[in-house]
Short mmCIF file of C-alpha atoms and ligand atoms in Angstrom, two decimals:
data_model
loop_
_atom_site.label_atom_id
_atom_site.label_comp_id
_atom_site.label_asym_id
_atom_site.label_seq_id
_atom_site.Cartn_x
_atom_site.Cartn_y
_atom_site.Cartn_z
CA UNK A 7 43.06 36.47 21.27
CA UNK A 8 43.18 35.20 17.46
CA UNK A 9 39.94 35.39 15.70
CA UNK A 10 38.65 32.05 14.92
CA UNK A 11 36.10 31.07 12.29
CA UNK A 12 32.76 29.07 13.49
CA UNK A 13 34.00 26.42 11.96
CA UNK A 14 36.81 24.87 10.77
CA UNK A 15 36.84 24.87 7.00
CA UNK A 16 34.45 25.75 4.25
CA UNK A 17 33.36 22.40 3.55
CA UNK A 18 31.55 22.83 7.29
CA UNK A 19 29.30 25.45 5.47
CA UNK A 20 27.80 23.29 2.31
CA UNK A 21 24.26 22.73 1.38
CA UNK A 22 23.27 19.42 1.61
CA UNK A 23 22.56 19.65 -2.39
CA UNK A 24 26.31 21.58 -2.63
CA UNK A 25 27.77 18.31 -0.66
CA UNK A 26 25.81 15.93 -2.63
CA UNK A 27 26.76 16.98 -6.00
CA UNK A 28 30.91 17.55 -4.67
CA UNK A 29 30.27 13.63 -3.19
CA UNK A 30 29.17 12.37 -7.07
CA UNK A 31 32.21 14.10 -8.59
CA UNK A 32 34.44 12.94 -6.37
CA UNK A 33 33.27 9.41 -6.25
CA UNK A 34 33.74 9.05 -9.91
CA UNK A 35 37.17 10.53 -9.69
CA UNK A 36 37.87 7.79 -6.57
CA UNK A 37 36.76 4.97 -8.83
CA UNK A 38 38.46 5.96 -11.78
CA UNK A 39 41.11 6.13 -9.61
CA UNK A 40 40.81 2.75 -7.95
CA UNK A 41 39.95 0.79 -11.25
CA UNK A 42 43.06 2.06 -13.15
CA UNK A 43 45.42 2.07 -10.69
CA UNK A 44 44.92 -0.96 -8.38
CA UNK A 45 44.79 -4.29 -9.86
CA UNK A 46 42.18 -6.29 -7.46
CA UNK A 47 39.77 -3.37 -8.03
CA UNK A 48 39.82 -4.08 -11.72
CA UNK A 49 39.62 -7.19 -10.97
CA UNK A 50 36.51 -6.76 -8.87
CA UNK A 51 34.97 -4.34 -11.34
CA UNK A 52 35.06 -6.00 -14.53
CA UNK A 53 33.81 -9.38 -12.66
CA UNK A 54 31.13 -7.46 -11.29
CA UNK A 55 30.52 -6.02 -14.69
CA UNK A 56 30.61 -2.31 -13.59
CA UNK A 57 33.00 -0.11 -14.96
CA UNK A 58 34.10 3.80 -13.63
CA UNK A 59 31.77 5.49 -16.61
CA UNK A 60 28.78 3.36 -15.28
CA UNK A 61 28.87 5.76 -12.07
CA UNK A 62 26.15 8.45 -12.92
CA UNK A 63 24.61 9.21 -9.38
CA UNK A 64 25.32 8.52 -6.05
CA UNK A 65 23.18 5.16 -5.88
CA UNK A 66 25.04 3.64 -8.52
CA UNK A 67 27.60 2.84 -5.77
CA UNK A 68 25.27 0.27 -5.22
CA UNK A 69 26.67 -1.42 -7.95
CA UNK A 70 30.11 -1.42 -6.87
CA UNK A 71 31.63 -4.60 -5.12
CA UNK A 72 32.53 -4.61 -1.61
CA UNK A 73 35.94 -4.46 -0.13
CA UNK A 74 37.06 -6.64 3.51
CA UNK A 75 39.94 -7.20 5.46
CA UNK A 76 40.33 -9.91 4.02
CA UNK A 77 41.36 -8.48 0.57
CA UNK A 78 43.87 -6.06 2.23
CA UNK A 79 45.35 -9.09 3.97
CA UNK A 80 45.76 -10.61 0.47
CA UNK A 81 47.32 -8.02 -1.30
CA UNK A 82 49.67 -7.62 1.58
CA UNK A 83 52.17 -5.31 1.98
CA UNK A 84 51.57 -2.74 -0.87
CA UNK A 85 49.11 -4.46 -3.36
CA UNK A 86 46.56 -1.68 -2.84
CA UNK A 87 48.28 1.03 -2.88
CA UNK A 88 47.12 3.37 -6.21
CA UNK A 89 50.31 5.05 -6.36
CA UNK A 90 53.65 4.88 -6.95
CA UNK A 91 55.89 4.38 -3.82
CA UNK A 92 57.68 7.52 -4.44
CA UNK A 93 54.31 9.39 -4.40
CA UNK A 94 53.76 7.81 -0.42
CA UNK A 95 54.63 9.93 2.05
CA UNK A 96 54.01 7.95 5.04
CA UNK A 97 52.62 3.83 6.14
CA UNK A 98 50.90 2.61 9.20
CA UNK A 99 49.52 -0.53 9.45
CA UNK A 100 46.75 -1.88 12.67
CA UNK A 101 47.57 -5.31 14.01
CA UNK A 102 44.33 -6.74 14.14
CA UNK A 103 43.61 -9.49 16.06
CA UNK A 104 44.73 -12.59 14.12
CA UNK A 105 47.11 -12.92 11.10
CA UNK A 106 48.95 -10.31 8.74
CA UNK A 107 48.67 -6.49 9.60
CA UNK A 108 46.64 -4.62 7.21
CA UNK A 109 49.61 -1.83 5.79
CA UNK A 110 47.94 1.85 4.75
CA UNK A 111 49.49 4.73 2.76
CA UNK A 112 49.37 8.19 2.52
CA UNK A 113 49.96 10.98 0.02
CA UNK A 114 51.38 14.43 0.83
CA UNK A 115 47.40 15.52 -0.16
CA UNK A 116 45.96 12.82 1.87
CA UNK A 117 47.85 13.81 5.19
CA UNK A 118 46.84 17.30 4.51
CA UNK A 119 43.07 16.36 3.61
CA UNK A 120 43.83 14.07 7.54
CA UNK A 121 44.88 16.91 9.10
CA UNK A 122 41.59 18.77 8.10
CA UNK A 123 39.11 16.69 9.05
CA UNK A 124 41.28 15.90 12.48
CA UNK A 125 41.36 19.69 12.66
CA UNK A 126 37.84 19.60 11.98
CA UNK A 127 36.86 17.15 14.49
CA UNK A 128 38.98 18.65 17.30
CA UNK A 129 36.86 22.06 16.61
CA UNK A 130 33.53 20.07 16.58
CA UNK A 131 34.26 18.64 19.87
CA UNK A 132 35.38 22.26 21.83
CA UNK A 133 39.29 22.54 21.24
CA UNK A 134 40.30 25.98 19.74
CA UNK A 135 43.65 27.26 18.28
CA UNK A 136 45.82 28.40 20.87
CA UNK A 137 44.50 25.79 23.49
CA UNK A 138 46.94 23.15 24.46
CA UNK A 139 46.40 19.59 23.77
CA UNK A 140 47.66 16.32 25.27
CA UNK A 141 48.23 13.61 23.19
CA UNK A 142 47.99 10.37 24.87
CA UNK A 143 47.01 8.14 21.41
CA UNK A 144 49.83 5.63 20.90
CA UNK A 145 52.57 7.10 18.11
CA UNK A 146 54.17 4.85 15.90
CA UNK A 147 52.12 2.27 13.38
CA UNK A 148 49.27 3.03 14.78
CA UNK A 149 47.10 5.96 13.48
CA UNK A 150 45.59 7.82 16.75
CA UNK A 151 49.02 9.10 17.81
CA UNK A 152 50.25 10.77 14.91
CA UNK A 153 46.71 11.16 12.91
CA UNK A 154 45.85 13.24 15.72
CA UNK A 155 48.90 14.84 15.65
CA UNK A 156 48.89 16.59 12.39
CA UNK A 157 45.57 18.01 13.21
CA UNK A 158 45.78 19.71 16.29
CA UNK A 159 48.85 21.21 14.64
CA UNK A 160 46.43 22.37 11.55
CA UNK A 161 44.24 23.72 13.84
CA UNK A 162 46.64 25.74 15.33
CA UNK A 163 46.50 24.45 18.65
CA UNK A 164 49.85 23.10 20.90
CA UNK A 165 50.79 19.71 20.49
CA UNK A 166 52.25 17.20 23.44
CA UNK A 167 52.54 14.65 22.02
CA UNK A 168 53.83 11.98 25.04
CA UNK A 169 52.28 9.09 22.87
CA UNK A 170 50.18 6.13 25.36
CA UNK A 171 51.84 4.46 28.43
CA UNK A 172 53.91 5.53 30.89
CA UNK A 173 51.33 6.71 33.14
CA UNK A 174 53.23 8.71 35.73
CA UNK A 175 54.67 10.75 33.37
CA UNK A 176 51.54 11.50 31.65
CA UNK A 177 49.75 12.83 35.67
CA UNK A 178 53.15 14.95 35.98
CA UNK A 179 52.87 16.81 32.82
CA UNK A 180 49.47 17.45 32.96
CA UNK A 181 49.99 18.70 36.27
CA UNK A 182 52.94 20.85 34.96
CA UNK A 183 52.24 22.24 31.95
CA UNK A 184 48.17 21.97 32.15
CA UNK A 185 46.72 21.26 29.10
CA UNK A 186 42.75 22.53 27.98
CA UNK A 187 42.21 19.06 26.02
CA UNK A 188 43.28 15.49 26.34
CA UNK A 189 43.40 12.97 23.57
CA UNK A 190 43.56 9.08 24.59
CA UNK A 191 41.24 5.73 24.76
CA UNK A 192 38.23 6.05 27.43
CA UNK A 193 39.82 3.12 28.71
CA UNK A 194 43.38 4.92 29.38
CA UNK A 195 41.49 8.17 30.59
CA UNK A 196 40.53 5.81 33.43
CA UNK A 197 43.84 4.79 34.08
CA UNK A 198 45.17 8.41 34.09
CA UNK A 199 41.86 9.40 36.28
CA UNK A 200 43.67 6.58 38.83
CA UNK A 201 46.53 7.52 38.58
CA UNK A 202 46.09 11.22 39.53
CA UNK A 203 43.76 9.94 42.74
CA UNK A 204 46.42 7.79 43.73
CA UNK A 205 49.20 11.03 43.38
CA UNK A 206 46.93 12.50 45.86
CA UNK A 207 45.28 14.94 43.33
CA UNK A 208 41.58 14.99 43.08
CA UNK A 209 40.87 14.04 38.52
CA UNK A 210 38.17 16.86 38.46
CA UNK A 211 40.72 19.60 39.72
CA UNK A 212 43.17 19.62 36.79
CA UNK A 213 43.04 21.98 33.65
CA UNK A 214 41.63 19.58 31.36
CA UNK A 215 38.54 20.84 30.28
CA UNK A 216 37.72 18.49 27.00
CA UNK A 217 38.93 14.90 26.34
CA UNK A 218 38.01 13.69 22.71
CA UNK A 219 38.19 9.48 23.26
CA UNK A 220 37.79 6.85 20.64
CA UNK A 221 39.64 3.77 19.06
CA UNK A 222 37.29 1.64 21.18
CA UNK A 223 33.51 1.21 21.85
CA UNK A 224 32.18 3.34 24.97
CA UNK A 225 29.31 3.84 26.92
CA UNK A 226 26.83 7.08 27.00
CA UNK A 227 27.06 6.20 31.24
CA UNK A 228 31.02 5.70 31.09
CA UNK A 229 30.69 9.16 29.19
CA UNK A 230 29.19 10.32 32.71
CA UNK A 231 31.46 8.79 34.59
CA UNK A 232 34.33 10.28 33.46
CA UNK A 233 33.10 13.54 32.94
CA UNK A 234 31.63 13.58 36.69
CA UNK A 235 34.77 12.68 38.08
CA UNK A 236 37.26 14.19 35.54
CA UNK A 237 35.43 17.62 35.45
CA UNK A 238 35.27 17.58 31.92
CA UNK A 239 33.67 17.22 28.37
CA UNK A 240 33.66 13.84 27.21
CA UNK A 241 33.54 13.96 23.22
CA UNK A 242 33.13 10.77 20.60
CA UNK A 243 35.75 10.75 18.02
CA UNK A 244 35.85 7.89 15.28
CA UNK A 245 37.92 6.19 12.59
CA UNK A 246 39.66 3.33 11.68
CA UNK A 247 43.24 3.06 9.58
CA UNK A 248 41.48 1.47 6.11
CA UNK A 249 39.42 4.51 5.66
CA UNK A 250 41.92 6.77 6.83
CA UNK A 251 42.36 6.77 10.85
CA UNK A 252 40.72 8.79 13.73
CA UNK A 253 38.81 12.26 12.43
CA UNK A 254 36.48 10.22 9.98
CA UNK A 255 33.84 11.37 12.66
CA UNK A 256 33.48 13.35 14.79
CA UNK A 257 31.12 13.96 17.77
CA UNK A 258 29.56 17.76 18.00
CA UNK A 259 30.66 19.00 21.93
CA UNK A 260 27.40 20.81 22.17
CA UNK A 261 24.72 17.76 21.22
CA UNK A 262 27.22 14.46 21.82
CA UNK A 263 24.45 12.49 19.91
CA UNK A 264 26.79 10.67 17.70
CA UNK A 265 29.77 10.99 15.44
CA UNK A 266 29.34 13.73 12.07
CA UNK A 267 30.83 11.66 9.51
CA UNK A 268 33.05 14.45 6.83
CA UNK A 269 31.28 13.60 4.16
CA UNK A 270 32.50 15.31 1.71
CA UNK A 271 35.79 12.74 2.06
CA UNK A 272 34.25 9.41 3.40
CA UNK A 273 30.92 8.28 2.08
CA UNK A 274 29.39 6.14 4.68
CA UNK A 275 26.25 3.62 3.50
CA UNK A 276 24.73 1.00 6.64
CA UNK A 277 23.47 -1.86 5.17
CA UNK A 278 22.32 -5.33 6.38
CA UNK A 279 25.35 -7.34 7.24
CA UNK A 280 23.44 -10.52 6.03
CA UNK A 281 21.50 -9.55 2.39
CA UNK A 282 24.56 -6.64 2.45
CA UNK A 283 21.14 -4.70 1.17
CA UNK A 284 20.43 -1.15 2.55
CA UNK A 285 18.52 -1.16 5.96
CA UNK A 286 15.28 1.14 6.00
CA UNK A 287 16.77 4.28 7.24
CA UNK A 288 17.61 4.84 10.62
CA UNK A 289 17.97 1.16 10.80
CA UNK A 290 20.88 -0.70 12.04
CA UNK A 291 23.21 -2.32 10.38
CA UNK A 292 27.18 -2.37 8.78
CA UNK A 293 28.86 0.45 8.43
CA UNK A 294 30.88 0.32 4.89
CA UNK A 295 33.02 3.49 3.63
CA UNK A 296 33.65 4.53 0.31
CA UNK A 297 36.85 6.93 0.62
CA UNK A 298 36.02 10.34 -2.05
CA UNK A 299 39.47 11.67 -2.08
CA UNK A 300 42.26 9.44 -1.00
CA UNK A 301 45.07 8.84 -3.28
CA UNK A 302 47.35 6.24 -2.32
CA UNK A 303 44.58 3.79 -0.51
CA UNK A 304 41.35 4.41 -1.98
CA UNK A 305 38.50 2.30 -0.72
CA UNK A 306 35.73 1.04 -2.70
CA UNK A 307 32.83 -0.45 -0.14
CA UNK A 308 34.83 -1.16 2.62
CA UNK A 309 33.27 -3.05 5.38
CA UNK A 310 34.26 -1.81 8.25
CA UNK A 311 32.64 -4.71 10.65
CA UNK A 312 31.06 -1.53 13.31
CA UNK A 313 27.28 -1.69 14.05
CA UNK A 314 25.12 1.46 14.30
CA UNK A 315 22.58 3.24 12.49
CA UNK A 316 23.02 6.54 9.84
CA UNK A 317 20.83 9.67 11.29
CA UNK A 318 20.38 12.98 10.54
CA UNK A 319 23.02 15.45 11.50
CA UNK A 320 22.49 17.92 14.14
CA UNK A 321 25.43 20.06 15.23
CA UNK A 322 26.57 20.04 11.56
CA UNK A 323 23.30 19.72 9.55
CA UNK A 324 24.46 18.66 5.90
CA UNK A 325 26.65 15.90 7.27
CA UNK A 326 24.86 12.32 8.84
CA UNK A 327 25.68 11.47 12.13
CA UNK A 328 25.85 7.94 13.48
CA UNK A 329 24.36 6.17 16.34
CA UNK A 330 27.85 7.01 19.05
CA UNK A 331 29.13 2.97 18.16
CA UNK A 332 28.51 -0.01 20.51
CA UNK A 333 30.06 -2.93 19.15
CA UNK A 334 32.03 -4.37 16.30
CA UNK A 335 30.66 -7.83 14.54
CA UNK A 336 33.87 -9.20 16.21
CA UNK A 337 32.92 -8.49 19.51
CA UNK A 338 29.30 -10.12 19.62
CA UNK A 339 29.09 -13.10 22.15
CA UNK A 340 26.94 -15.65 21.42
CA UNK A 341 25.93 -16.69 24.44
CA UNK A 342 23.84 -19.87 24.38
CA UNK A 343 22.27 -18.29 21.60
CA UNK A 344 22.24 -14.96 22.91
CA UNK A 345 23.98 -12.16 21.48
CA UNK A 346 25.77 -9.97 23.53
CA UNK A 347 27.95 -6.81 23.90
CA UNK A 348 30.55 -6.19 26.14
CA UNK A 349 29.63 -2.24 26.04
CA UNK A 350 25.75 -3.86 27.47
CA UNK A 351 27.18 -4.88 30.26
CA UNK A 352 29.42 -1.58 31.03
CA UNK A 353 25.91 0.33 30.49
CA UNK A 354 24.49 -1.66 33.23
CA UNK A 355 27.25 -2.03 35.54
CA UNK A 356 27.87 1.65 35.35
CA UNK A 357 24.12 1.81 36.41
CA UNK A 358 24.77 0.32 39.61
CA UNK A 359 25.62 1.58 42.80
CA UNK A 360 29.02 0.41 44.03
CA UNK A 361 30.63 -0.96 40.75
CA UNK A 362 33.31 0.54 38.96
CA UNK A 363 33.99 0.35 35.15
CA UNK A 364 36.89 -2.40 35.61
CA UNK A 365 35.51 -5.52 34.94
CA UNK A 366 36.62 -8.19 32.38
CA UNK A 367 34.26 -10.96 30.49
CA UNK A 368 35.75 -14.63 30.54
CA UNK A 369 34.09 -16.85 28.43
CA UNK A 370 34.52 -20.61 29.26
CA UNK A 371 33.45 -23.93 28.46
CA UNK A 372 30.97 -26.12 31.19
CA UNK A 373 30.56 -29.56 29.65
CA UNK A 374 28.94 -28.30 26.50
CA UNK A 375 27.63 -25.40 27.71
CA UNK A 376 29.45 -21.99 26.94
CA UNK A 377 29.66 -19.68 30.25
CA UNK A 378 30.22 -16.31 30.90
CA UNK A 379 31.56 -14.63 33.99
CA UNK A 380 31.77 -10.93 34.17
CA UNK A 381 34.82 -10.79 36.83
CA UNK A 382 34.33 -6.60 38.15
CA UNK A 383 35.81 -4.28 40.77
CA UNK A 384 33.32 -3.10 43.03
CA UNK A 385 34.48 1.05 44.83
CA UNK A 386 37.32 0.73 47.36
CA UNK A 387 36.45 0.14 51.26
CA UNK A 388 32.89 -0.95 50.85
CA UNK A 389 31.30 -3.66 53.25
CA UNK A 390 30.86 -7.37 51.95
CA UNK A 391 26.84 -6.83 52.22
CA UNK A 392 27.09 -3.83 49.57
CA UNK A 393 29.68 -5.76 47.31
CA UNK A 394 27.00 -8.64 47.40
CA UNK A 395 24.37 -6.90 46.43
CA UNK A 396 25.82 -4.93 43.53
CA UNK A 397 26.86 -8.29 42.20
CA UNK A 398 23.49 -9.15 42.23
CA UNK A 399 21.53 -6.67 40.61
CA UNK A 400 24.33 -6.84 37.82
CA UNK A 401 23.55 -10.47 37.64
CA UNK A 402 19.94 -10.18 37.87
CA UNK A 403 19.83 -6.73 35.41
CA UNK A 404 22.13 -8.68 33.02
CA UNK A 405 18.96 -11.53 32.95
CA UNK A 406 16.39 -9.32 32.47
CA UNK A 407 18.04 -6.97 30.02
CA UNK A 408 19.89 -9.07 27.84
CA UNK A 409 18.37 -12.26 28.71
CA UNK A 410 20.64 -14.61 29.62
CA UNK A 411 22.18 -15.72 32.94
CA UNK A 412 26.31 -14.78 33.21
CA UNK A 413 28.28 -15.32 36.51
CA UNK A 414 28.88 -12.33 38.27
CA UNK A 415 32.59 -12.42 40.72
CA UNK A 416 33.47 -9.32 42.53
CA UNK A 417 37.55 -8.94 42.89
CA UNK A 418 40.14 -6.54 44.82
CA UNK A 419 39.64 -3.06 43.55
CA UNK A 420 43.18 -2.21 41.40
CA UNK A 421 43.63 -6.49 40.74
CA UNK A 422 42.32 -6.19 37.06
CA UNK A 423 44.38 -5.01 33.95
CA UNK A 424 44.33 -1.50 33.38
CA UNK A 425 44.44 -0.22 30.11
CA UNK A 426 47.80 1.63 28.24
CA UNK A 427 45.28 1.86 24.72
CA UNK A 428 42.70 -0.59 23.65
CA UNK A 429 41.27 -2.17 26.07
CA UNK A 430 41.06 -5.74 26.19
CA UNK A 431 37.82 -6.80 28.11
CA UNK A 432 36.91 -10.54 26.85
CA UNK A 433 38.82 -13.84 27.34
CA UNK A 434 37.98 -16.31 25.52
CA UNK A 435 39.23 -19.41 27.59
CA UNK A 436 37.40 -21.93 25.65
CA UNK A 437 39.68 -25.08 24.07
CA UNK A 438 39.17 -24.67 20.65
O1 DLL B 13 41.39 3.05 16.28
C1 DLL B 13 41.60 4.92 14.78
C2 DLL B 13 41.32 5.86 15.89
C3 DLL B 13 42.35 6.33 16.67
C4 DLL B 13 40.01 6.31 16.12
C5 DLL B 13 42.09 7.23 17.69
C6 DLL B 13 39.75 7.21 17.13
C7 DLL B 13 40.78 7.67 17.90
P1 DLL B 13 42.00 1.08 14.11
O2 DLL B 13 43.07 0.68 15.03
O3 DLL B 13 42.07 0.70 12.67
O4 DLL B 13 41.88 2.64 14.07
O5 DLL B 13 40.64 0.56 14.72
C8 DLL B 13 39.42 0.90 14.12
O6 DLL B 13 38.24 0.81 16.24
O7 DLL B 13 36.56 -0.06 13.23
C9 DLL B 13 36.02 0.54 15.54
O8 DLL B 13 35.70 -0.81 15.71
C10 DLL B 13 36.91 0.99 16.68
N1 DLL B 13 36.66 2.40 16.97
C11 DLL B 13 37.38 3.47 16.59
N2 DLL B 13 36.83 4.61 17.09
C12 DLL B 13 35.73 4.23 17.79
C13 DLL B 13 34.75 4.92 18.54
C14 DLL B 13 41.61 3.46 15.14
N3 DLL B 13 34.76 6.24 18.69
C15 DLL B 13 38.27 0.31 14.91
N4 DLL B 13 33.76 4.18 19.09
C16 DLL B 13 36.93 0.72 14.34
C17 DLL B 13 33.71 2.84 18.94
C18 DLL B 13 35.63 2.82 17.70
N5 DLL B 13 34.62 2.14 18.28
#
């Protein structure tokens, strides 16, 4: 066997003082950077009066203006990009869910400086060189497929990389050529977990001994689920294309408290999504990015829309760790003035004897009432009585819990969507 460090690089073995002084010389370089080589920041900077040399500690980024979607949507395709085309070694671009995609680039440096923190992430959460890894993030536009990619190769680990869909390929070849680790969406890790039952071989039995999941909010009790019946560790990984793509956190296998966020490349603030102030700490509130090191898309302040709270690390001490992610802005129901997660109503359901994670949230109109019905799959071959009752307690738990009354319909087991990626849980069916 190879010998292989503790950790991954030496940026895992930093004081917190060492990290904090590398983040304040790299955040002046990234807003140098930013202000003299992409026109809206300029723009932004000299309106809000602040200019790179007024940067002199790490709270001055208070000073700095925000960044949204909606500026990347502006300055579509290439308007942010801080270098020359010839210097851009690769574009994706995330379709969102209304209007223009938002387009990302990437250095030669920045794919390598992706590639460590993937590699970094992939280490945090159990995978080792020399382990094999299957690679069931979508390729293409997208980041997890081929973000993921370059860092299980920098690791030094085997790449498949068979991309999402196509899910009876995906039970054959992990059946064939038995991977340690699997890469994909909770939501598809469901689908394969099916998928395998229905080829007649039992999910815990294969060689998968780690899945790292992300690109979508999940549950600490889907976290159960899947490990329980995939026989596996189930490990938090987090990103998002504008501040790079998957491997801007990364869950630690041995506490899964919580995504580390690599610090020493993406400096994360939480602040109130209302006053855009700080929250007290530990609070929750926005989480906005400020990349330290990216070339060709720097981001001042981005807002990246995700709710949690900044704690203290654990598994890697110098870097913070956030609260594992529940929700996006965009995802909050308000429910006859109630706000409301989907990923509330997985924790419960999950709680609950009989139901299955399948369920999907349609959100309709009743004279001028808004309603909600949670439309679920209750366990194959169960008796009317028991599919009764679990609907109940999810109606009643949803009441007490969240406080507000949703319809509850139980449907065929295998009769809802399953998911090839992201998975699409709320329809809004409203007449707008
Ligand atoms: O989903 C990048 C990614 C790929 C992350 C593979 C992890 C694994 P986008 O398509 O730009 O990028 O979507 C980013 O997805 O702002 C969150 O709302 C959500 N998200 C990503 N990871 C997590 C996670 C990729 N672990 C958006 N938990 C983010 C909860 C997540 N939400």
């Amino acid at each position: 066997m190879t010998e292989f460090p503790e950790h991954f690089d030496d940026a895992e073995r930093l004081s917190v003082d060492e990290l904090r002084a590398l983040q304040l010389e790299r955040l002046k370089w990234s807003v140098a950077h930013a202000y003299e080589n992409v026109p809206l920041y300029r723009e932004k900077l000299d309106e809000a009066g602040v200019q790179p040399g007024d940067i002199e500690t790490l709270d001055d980024i208070r000073k700095l203006p925000f960044t949204t979607k909606d500026d990347l949507r502006q300055t579509y395709p290439f308007g942010m990009f801080a270098v020359p085309m010839e210097r851009v070694s690769r574009i994706h671009a995330s379709s969102g869910t209304t209007g223009r995609p938002t387009v990302v680039g990437y250095t030669k440096q920045d794919l390598d400086n992706w590639a460590t923190v993937l590699a970094r992430s992939l280490r945090a959460a159990g995978v080792r060189p020399g382990m094999m890894v299957h690679n069931a993030y979508g390729y293409g536009l997208f980041t997890g497929g081929l973000g993921a990619h370059g860092g299980i190769e920098k690791l030094g680990a085997t790449v498949i990389p068979i991309s999402g869909g196509g899910t009876a390929r995906q039970v054959q070849l992990i059946q064939d050529f038995k991977p340690d680790a699997i890469l994909c969406t909770p939501s598809y890790l469901l689908t394969i977990a099916d998928a395998l039952e229905a080829a007649g071989v039992d999910p815990a039995s294969t060689s998968l001994k780690i899945a790292v999941l992300g690109a979508e909010p999940w549950t600490n009790e889907m976290r159960k689920e899947l490990e329980a019946r995939m026989g596996l560790d189930a490990v938090d990984i987090y990103g998002l294309s504008e501040v790079m793509g998957p491997g801007v956190g990364n869950e630690c296998v041995e506490t899964k408290d919580g995504p580390h966020i690599w610090e020493d490349h993406f400096y994360p603030e939480v602040l109130d999504p209302e006053t855009l102030e700080p929250v007290a700490e530990g609070e929750m509130g926005e989480l906005v990015f400020t990349s330290l090191t990216k070339e060709a898309f720097p981001v001042l302040r981005y807002r990246t829309r995700d709710l949690t709270r900044l704690l203290p690390g654990t598994g890697r001490p110098q870097f913070r760790r956030i609260q594992k992610i529940t929700g996006r802005n965009d995802d909050m129901i308000i429910l006859r003035g109630v706000n409301l997660f989907p990923t509330q109503i997985e924790e419960i359901a999950l709680e609950i004897e009989n139901l299955t994670p399948y369920f999907i949230l349609e959100l309709t109109r009743r004279g001028r009432m808004d309603a909600l019905t949670v439309k679920i799959e209750c366990v194959p071959g169960i008796r009317a009585e028991d599919t009764e009752v679990a609907a109940g307690m999810l109606r009643k738990r949803i009441k007490d819990r969240i406080g507000t009354s949703v319809e509850v319909m139980t449907v065929e087991p295998g009769s809802l969507p399953r998911s090839d990626g992201k998975y699409k849980r709320l329809y809004d069916l409203r007449e707008h």
